[in-house]
PDB file of C-alpha atoms in Angstrom:
ATOM      1  CA  MET A 155       5.238  36.985 -78.054  1.00  0.00           C
ATOM      2  CA  LEU A 156       5.268  33.189 -78.371  1.00  0.00           C
ATOM      3  CA  SER A 157       2.067  31.258 -78.995  1.00  0.00           C
ATOM      4  CA  LYS A 158       0.721  28.929 -76.333  1.00  0.00           C
ATOM      5  CA  ARG A 159       1.009  25.941 -78.673  1.00  0.00           C
ATOM      6  CA  LEU A 160       4.048  24.279 -80.200  1.00  0.00           C
ATOM      7  CA  ALA A 161       4.552  21.478 -82.729  1.00  0.00           C
ATOM      8  CA  ALA A 162       6.668  18.540 -81.569  1.00  0.00           C
ATOM      9  CA  VAL A 163       8.184  15.803 -83.743  1.00  0.00           C
ATOM     10  CA  ASP A 164       8.650  12.175 -82.726  1.00  0.00           C
ATOM     11  CA  LYS A 165      12.072  11.719 -84.366  1.00  0.00           C
ATOM     12  CA  ARG A 166      11.871   7.928 -84.194  1.00  0.00           C
ATOM     13  CA  ARG A 167       8.802   7.871 -86.465  1.00  0.00           C
ATOM     14  CA  CYS A 168       9.780  10.726 -88.804  1.00  0.00           C
ATOM     15  CA  ALA A 169      10.473   9.691 -92.415  1.00  0.00           C
ATOM     16  CA  ALA A 170      12.185  13.015 -93.287  1.00  0.00           C
ATOM     17  CA  CYS A 171       9.864  13.367 -96.291  1.00  0.00           C
ATOM     18  CA  GLY A 172       9.813  17.185 -96.108  1.00  0.00           C
ATOM     19  CA  VAL A 173       6.028  17.615 -96.201  1.00  0.00           C
ATOM     20  CA  CYS A 174       6.089  19.518 -92.906  1.00  0.00           C
ATOM     21  CA  GLU A 175       8.942  21.738 -94.054  1.00  0.00           C
ATOM     22  CA  ASN A 176       7.074  22.601 -97.253  1.00  0.00           C
ATOM     23  CA  THR A 177       3.782  23.114 -95.388  1.00  0.00           C
ATOM     24  CA  CYS A 178       4.894  25.412 -92.566  1.00  0.00           C
ATOM     25  CA  PRO A 179       3.784  28.943 -93.501  1.00  0.00           C
ATOM     26  CA  ILE A 180       6.584  30.588 -91.516  1.00  0.00           C
ATOM     27  CA  GLY A 181       9.443  28.146 -92.071  1.00  0.00           C
ATOM     28  CA  ALA A 182       9.631  26.912 -88.482  1.00  0.00           C
ATOM     29  CA  VAL A 183      10.133  23.264 -89.483  1.00  0.00           C
ATOM     30  CA  LYS A 184      13.296  21.966 -91.127  1.00  0.00           C
ATOM     31  CA  VAL A 185      14.451  18.459 -92.019  1.00  0.00           C
ATOM     32  CA  HIS A 186      17.734  17.919 -90.190  1.00  0.00           C
ATOM     33  CA  ARG A 187      20.443  16.254 -92.314  1.00  0.00           C
ATOM     34  CA  GLY A 188      17.852  14.197 -94.156  1.00  0.00           C
ATOM     35  CA  CYS A 189      17.093  12.240 -90.976  1.00  0.00           C
ATOM     36  CA  TYR A 190      14.133  13.844 -89.161  1.00  0.00           C
ATOM     37  CA  ALA A 191      12.216  17.095 -88.854  1.00  0.00           C
ATOM     38  CA  VAL A 192      13.060  19.692 -86.229  1.00  0.00           C
ATOM     39  CA  VAL A 193      10.735  22.464 -85.055  1.00  0.00           C
ATOM     40  CA  GLN A 194      12.313  25.836 -84.298  1.00  0.00           C
ATOM     41  CA  ALA A 195      10.400  26.619 -81.111  1.00  0.00           C
ATOM     42  CA  GLU A 196      11.129  30.337 -81.246  1.00  0.00           C
ATOM     43  CA  ARG A 197       9.386  30.578 -84.652  1.00  0.00           C
ATOM     44  CA  CYS A 198       6.541  28.046 -84.299  1.00  0.00           C
ATOM     45  CA  VAL A 199       3.068  29.578 -83.941  1.00  0.00           C
ATOM     46  CA  GLY A 200       1.340  26.263 -83.229  1.00  0.00           C
ATOM     47  CA  CYS A 201      -0.999  26.416 -86.243  1.00  0.00           C
ATOM     48  CA  GLY A 202      -0.939  22.622 -86.669  1.00  0.00           C
ATOM     49  CA  LYS A 203      -0.649  22.575 -90.471  1.00  0.00           C
ATOM     50  CA  CYS A 204       2.469  20.399 -90.302  1.00  0.00           C
ATOM     51  CA  ALA A 205       0.779  17.888 -87.988  1.00  0.00           C
ATOM     52  CA  LYS A 206      -2.335  17.732 -90.151  1.00  0.00           C
ATOM     53  CA  LEU A 207      -0.404  16.885 -93.322  1.00  0.00           C
ATOM     54  CA  CYS A 208       2.356  14.664 -91.902  1.00  0.00           C
ATOM     55  CA  PRO A 209       2.020  11.268 -93.649  1.00  0.00           C
ATOM     56  CA  ALA A 210       3.892   9.513 -90.821  1.00  0.00           C
ATOM     57  CA  GLY A 211       1.670  11.054 -88.132  1.00  0.00           C
ATOM     58  CA  CYS A 212       4.731  11.914 -86.078  1.00  0.00           C
ATOM     59  CA  ILE A 213       3.954  15.595 -85.371  1.00  0.00           C
ATOM     60  CA  GLU A 214       1.772  16.652 -82.479  1.00  0.00           C
ATOM     61  CA  VAL A 215       0.805  20.153 -81.400  1.00  0.00           C
ATOM     62  CA  LYS A 216       1.047  20.549 -77.630  1.00  0.00           C
ATOM     63  CA  GLU A 217       0.764  23.295 -75.070  1.00  0.00           C
ATOM     64  CA  ARG A 218       4.079  25.077 -74.585  1.00  0.00           C
ATOM     65  CA  GLU A 219       5.692  24.457 -71.234  1.00  0.00           C
ATOM     66  CA  GLY A 220       5.193  27.451 -68.985  1.00  0.00           C
ATOM     67  CA  ALA A 221       2.468  28.906 -71.238  1.00  0.00           C
TER      68      ALA A 221
END
C-alpha cells in the first residue's frame, strides 16, 4: 500500500548533489544523469528525510494525488 505522502523535486533548482539519494532509507530517490534528482513514486514512503536535508531546498513532501 502506498503512503499518503510523496516527495517531489523541483528539477530547476536541484543541484544534483546526491544528498537526497544518500539520505533516502529505502532508495526511492536517484540522481538522474548527474542533472537532477528523481523520486520513484512507487517506492517513496513520504518520510521527508530527503526534503529536510536537501541543501538546495528543492524537495517538498506533498499529499499524493488521489490519496
